[in-house]
PDB file of N, CA and C in Angstrom:
ATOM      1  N   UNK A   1     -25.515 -44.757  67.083  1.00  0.00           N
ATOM      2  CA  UNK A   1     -25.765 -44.687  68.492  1.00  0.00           C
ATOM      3  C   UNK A   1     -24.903 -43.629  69.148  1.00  0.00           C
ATOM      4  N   UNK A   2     -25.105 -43.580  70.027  1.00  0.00           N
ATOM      5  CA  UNK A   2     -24.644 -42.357  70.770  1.00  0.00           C
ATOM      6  C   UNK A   2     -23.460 -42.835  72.139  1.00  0.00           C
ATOM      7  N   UNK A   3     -22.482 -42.025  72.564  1.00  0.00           N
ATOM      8  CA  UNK A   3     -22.104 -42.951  73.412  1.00  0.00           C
ATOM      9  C   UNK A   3     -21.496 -41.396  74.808  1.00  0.00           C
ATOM     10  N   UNK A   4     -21.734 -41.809  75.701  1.00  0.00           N
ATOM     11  CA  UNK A   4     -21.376 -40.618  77.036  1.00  0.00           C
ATOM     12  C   UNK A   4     -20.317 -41.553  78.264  1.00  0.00           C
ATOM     13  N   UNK A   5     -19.732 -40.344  78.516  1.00  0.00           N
ATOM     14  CA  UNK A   5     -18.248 -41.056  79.676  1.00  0.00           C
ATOM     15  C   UNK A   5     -19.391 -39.835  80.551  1.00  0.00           C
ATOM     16  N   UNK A   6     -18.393 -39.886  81.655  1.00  0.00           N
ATOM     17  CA  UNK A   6     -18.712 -39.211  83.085  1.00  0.00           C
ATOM     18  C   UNK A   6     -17.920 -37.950  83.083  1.00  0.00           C
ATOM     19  N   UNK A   7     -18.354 -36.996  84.097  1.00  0.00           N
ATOM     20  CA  UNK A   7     -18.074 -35.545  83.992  1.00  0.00           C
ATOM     21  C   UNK A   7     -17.964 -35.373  85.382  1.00  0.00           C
ATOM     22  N   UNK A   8     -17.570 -34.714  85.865  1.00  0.00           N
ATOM     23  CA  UNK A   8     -17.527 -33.802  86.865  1.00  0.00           C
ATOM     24  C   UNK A   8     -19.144 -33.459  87.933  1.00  0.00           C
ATOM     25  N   UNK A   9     -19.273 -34.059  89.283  1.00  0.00           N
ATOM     26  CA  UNK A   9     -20.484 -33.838  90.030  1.00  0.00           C
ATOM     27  C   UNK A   9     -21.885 -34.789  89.034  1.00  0.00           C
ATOM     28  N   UNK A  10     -21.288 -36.104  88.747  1.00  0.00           N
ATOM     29  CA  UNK A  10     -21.977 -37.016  88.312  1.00  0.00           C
ATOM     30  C   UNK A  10     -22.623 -37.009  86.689  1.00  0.00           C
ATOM     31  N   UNK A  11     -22.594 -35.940  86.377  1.00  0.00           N
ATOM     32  CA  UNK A  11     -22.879 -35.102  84.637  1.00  0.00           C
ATOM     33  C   UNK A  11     -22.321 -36.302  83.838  1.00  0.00           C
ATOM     34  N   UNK A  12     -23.208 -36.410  82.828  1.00  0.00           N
ATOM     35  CA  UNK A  12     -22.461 -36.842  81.554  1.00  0.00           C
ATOM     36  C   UNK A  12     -21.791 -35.737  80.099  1.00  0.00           C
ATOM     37  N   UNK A  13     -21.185 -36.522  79.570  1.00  0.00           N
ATOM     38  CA  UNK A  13     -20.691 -35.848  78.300  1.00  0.00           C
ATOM     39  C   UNK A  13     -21.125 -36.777  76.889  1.00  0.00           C
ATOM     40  N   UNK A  14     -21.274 -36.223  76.196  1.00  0.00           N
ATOM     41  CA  UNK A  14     -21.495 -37.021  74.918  1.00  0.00           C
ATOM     42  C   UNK A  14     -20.567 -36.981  73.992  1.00  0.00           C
ATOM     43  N   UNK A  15     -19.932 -38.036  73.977  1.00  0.00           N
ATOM     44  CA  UNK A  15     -18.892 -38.313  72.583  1.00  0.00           C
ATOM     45  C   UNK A  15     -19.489 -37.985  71.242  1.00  0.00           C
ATOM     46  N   UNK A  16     -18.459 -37.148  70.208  1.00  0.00           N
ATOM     47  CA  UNK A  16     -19.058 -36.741  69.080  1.00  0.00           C
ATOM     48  C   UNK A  16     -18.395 -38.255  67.992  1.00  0.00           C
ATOM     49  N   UNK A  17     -17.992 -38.868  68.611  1.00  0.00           N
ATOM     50  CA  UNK A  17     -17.645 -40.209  67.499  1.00  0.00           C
ATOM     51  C   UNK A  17     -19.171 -41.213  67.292  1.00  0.00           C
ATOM     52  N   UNK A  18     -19.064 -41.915  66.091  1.00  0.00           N
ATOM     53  CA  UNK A  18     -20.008 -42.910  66.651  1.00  0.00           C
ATOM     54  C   UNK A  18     -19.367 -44.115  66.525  1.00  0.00           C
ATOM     55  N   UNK A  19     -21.472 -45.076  67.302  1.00  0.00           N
ATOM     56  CA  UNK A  19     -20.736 -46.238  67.977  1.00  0.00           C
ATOM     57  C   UNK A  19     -22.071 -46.898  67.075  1.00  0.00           C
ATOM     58  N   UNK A  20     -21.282 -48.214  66.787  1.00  0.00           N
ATOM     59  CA  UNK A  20     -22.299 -49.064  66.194  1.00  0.00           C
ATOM     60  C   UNK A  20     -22.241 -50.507  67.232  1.00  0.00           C
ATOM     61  N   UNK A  21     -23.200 -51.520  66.677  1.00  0.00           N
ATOM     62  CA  UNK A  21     -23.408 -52.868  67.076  1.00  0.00           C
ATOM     63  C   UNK A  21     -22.883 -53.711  66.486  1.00  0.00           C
ATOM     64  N   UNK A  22     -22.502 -54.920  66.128  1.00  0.00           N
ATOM     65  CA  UNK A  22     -22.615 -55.773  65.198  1.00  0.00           C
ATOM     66  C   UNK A  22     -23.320 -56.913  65.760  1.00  0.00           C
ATOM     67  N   UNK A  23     -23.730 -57.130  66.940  1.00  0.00           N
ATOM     68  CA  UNK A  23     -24.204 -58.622  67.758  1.00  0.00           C
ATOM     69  C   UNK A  23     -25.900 -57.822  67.992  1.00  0.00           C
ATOM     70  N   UNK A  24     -25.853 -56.823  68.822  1.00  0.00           N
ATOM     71  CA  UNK A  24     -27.029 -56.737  69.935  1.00  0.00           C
ATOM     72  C   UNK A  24     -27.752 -55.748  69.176  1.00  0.00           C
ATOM     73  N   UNK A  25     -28.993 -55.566  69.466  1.00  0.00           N
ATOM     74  CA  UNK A  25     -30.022 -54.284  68.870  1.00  0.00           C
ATOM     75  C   UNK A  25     -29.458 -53.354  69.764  1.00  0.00           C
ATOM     76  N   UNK A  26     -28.978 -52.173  68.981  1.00  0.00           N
ATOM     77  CA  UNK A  26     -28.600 -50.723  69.509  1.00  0.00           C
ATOM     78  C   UNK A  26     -29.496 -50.700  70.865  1.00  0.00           C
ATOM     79  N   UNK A  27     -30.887 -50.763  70.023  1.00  0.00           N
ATOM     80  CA  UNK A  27     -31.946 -50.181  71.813  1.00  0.00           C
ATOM     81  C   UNK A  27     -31.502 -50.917  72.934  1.00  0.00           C
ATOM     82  N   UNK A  28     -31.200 -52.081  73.137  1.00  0.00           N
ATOM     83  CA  UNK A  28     -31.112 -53.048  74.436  1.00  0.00           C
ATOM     84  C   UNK A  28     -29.656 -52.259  74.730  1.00  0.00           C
ATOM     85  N   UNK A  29     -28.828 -51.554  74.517  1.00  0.00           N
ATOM     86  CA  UNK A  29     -27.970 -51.255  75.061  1.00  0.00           C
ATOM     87  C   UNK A  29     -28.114 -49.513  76.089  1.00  0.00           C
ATOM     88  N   UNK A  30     -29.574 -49.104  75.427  1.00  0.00           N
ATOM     89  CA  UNK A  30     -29.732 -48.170  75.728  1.00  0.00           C
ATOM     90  C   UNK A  30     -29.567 -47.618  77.390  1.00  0.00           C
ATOM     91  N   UNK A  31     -28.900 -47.315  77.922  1.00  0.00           N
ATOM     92  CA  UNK A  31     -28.516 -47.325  79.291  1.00  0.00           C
ATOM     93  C   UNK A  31     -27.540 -47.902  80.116  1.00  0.00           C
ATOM     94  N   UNK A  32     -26.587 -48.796  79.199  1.00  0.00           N
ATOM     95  CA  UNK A  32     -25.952 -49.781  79.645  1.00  0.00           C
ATOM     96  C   UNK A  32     -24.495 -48.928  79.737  1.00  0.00           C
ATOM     97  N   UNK A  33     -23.802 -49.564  80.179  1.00  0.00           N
ATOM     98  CA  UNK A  33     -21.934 -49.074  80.533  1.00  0.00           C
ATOM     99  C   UNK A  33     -21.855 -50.441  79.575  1.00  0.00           C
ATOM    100  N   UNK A  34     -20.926 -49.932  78.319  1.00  0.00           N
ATOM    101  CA  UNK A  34     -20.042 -50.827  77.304  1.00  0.00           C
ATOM    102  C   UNK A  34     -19.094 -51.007  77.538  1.00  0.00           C
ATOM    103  N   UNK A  35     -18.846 -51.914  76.603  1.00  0.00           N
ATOM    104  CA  UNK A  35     -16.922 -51.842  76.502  1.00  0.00           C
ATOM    105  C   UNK A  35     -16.836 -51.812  74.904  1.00  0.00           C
ATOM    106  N   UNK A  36     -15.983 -50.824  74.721  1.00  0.00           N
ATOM    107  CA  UNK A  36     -16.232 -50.934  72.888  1.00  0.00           C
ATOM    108  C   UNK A  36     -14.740 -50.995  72.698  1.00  0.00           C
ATOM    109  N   UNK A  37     -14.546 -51.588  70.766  1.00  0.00           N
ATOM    110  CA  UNK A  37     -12.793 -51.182  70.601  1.00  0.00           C
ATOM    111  C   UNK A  37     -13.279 -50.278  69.430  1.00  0.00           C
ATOM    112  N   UNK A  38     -12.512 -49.868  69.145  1.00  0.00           N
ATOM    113  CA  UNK A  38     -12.181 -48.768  67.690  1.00  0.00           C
ATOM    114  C   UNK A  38     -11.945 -49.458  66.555  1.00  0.00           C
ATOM    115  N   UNK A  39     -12.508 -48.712  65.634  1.00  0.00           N
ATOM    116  CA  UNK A  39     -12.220 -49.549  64.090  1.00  0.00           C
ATOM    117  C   UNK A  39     -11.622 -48.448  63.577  1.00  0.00           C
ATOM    118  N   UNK A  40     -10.683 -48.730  62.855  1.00  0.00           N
ATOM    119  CA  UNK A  40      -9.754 -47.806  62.433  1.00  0.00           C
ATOM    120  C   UNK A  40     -10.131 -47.834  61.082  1.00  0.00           C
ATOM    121  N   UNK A  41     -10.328 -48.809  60.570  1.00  0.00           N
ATOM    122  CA  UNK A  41     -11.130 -48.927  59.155  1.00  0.00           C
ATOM    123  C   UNK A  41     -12.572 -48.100  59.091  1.00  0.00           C
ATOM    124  N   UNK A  42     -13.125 -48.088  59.672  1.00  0.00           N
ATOM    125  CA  UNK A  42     -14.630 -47.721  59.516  1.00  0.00           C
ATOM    126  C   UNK A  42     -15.229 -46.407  60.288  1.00  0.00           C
ATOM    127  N   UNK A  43     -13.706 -46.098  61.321  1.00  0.00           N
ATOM    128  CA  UNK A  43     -13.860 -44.701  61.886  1.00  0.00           C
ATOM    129  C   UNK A  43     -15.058 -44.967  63.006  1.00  0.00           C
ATOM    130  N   UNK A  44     -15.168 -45.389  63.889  1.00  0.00           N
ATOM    131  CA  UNK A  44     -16.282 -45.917  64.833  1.00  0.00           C
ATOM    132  C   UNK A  44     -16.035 -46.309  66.054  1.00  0.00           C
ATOM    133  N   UNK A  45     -16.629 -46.484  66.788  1.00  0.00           N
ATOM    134  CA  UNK A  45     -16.578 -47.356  68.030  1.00  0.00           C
ATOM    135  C   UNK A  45     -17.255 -48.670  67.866  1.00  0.00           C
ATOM    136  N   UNK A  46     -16.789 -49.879  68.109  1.00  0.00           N
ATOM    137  CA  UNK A  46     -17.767 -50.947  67.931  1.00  0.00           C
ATOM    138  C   UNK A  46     -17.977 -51.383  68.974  1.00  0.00           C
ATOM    139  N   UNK A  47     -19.007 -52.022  69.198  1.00  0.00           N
ATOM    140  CA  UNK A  47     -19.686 -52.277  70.931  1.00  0.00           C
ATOM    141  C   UNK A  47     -18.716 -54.182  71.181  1.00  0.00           C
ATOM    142  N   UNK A  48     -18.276 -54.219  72.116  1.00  0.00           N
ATOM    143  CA  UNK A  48     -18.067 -55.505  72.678  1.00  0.00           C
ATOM    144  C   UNK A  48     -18.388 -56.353  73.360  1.00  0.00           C
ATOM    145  N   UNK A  49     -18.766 -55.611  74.651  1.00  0.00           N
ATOM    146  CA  UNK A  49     -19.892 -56.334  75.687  1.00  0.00           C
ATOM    147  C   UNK A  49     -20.356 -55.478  76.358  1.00  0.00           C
ATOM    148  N   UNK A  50     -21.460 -55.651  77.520  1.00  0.00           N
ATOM    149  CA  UNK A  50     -22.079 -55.016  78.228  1.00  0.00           C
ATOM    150  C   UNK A  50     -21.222 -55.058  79.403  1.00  0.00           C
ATOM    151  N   UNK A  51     -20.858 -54.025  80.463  1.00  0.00           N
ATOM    152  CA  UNK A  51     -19.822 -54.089  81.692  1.00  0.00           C
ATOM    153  C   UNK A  51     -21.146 -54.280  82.707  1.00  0.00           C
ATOM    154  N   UNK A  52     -21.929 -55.288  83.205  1.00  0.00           N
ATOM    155  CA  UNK A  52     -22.347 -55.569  84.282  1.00  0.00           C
ATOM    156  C   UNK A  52     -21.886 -55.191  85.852  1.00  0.00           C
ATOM    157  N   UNK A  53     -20.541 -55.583  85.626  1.00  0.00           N
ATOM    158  CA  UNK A  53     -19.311 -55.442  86.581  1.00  0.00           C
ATOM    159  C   UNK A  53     -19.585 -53.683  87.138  1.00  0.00           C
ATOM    160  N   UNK A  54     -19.884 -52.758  86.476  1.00  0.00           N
ATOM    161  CA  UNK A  54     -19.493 -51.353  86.526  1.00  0.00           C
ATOM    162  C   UNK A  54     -20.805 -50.733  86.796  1.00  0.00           C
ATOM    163  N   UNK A  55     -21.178 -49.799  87.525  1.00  0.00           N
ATOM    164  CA  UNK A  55     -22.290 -48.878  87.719  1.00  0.00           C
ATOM    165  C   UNK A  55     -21.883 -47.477  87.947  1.00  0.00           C
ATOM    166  N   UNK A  56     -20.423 -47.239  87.113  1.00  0.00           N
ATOM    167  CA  UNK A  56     -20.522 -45.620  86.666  1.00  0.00           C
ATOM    168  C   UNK A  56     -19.606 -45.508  85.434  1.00  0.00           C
ATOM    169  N   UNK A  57     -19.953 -44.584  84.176  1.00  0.00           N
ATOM    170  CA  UNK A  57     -18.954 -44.791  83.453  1.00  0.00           C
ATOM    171  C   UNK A  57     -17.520 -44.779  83.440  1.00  0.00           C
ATOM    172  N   UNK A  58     -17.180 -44.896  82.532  1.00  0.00           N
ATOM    173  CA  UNK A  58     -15.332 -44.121  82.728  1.00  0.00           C
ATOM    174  C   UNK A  58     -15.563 -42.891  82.465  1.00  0.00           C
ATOM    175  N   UNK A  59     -14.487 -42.244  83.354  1.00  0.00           N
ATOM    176  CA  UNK A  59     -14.409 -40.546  83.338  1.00  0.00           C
ATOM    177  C   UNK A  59     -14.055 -40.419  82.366  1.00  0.00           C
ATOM    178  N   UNK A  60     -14.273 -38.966  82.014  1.00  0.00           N
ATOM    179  CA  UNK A  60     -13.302 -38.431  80.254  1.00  0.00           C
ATOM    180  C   UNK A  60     -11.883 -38.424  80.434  1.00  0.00           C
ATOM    181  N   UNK A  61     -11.368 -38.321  81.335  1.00  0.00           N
ATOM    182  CA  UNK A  61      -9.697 -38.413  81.435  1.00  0.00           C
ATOM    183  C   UNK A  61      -9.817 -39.780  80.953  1.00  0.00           C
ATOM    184  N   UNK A  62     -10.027 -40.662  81.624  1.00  0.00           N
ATOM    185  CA  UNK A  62      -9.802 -42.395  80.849  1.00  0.00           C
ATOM    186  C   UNK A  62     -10.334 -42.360  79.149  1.00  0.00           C
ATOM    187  N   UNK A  63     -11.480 -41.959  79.006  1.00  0.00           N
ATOM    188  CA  UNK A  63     -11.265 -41.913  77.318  1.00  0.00           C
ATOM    189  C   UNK A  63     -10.477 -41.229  76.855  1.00  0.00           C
ATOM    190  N   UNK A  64      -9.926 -39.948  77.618  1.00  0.00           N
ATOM    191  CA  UNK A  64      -9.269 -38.962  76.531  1.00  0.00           C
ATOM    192  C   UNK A  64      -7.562 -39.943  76.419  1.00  0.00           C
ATOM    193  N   UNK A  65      -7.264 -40.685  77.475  1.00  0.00           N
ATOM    194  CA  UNK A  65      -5.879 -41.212  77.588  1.00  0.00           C
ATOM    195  C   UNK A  65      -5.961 -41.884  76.530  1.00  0.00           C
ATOM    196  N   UNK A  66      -7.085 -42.997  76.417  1.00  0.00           N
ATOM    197  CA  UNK A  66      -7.254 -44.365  75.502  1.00  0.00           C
ATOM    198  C   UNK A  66      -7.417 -43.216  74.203  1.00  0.00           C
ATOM    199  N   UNK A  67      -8.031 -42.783  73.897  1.00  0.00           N
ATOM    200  CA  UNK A  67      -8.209 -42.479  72.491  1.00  0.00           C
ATOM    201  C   UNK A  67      -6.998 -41.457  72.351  1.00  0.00           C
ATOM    202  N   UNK A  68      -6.105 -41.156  72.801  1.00  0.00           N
ATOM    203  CA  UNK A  68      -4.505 -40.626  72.741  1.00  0.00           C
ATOM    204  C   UNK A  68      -3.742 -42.083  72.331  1.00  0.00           C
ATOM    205  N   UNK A  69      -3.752 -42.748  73.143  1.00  0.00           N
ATOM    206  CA  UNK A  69      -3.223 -43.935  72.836  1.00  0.00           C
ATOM    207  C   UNK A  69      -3.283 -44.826  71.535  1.00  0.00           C
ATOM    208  N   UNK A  70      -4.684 -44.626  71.080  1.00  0.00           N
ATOM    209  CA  UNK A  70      -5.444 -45.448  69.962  1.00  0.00           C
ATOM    210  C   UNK A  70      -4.693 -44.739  68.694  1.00  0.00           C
ATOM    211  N   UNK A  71      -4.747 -42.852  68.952  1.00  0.00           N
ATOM    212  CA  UNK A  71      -4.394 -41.895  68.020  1.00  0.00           C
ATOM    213  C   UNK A  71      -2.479 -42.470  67.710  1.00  0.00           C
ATOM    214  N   UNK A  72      -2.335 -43.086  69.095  1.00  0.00           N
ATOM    215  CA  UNK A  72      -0.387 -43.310  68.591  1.00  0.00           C
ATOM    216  C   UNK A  72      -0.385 -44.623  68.148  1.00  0.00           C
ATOM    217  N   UNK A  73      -1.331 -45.255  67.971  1.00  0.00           N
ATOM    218  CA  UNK A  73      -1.267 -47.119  66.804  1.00  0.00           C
ATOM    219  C   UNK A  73      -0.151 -47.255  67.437  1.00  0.00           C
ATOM    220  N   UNK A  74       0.244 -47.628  68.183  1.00  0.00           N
ATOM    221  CA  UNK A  74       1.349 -48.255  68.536  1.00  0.00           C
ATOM    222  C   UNK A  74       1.203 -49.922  68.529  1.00  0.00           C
ATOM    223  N   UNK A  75       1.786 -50.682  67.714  1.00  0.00           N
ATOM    224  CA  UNK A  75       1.761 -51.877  67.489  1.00  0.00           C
ATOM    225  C   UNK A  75       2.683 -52.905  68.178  1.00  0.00           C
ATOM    226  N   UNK A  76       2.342 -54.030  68.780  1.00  0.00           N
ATOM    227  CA  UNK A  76       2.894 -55.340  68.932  1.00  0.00           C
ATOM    228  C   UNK A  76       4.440 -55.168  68.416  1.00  0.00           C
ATOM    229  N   UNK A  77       4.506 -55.500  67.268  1.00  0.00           N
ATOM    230  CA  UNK A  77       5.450 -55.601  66.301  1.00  0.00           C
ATOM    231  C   UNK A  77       6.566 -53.893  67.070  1.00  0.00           C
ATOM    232  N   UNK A  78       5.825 -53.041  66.862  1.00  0.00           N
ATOM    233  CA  UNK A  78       6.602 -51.638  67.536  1.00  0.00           C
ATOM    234  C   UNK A  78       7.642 -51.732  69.065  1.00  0.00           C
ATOM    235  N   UNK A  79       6.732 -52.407  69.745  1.00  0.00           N
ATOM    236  CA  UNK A  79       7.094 -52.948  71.255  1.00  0.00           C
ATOM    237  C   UNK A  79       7.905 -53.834  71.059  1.00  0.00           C
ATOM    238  N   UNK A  80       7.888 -54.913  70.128  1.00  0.00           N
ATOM    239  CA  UNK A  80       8.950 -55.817  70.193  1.00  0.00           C
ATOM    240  C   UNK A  80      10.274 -54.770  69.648  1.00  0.00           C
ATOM    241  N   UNK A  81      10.707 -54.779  68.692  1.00  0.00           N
ATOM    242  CA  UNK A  81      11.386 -53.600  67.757  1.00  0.00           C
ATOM    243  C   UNK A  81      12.046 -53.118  69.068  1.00  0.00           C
ATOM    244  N   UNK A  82      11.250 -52.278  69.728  1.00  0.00           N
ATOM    245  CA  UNK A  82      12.004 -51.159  70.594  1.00  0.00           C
ATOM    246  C   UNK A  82      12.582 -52.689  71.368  1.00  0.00           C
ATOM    247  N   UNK A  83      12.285 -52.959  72.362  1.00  0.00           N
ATOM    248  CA  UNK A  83      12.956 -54.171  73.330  1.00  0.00           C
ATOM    249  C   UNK A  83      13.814 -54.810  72.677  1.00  0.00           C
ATOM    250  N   UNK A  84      13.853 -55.344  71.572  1.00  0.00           N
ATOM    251  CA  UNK A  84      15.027 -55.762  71.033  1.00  0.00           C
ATOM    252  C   UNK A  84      16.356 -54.897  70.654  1.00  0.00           C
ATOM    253  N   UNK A  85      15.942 -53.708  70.329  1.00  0.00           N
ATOM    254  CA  UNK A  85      16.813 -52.577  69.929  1.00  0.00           C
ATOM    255  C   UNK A  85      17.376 -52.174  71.162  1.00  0.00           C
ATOM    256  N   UNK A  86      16.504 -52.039  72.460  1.00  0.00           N
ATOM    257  CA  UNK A  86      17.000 -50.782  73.639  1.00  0.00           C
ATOM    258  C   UNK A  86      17.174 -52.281  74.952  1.00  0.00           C
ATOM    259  N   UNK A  87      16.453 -53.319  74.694  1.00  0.00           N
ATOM    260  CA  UNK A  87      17.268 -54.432  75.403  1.00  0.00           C
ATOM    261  C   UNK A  87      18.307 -54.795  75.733  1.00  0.00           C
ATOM    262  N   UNK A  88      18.080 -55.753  74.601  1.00  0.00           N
ATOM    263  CA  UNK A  88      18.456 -56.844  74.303  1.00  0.00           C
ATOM    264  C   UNK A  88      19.866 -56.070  74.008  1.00  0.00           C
ATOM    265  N   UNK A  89      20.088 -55.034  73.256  1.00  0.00           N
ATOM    266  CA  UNK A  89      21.502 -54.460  72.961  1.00  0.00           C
ATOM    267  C   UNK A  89      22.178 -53.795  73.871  1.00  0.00           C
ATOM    268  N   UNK A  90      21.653 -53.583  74.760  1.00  0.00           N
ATOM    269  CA  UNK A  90      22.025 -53.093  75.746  1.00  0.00           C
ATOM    270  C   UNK A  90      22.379 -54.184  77.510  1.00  0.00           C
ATOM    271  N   UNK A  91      21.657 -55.197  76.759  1.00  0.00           N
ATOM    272  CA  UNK A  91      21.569 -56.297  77.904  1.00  0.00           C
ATOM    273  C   UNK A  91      23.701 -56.748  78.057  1.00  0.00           C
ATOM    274  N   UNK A  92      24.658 -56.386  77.373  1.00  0.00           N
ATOM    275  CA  UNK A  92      25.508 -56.646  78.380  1.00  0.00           C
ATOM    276  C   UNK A  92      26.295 -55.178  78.955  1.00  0.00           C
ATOM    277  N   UNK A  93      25.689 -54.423  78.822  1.00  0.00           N
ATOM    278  CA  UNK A  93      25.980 -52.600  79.393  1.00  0.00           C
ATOM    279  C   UNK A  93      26.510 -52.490  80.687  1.00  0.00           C
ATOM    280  N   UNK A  94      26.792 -52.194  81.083  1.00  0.00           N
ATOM    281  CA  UNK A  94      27.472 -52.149  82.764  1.00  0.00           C
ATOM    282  C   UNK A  94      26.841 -50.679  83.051  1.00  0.00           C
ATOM    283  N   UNK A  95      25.961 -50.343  84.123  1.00  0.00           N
ATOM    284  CA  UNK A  95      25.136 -48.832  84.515  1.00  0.00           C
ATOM    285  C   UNK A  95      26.269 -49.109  85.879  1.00  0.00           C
ATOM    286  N   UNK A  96      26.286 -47.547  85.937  1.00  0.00           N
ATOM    287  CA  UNK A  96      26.733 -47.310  87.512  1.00  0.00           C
ATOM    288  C   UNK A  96      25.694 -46.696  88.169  1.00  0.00           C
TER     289      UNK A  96
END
């Protein structure tokens, strides 16, 4: 399937990644605003739900941030790590 964010003076763009289903027939989505996550295993976009809520896509700045973000895997486990390290060790420090 194919998947497009928003452009500049209402335009779309077409993402060169693809996007699959695992629940819904590709066609019924045909026109719809998604919400997809990334499979890092399978190199894809996978569809999650339909955004009812929304009647314009996300701009390409919002995908280009998220898929920057996705590109730094930054993990749970990473976030804790740092807070415990730059915290918690620092939690009896005196700042002026």
């Amino acid at each position: 399937g194919l998947l497009f964010v928003g452009k500049k003076g209402g335009a779309l763009a077409r993402l060169e990644d693809d996007f699959v289903t695992r629940t819904d027939p590709l066609e019924s989505l045909d026109g719809k605003i998604v919400e997809c996550t990334w499979d890092m295993n399978e190199k894809t976009w996978v569809f999650l739900r339909t955004r009812s809520d929304k009647d314009t896509p996300n701009f390409i700045t919002t995908y280009e941030k998220t898929w920057k973000s996705i590109q730094d895997n930054i993990t749970s486990n990473d976030i804790l790590e740092f807070v415990e390290k730059e915290v918690v060790t620092n939690e009896g420090a005196t700042t002026v």
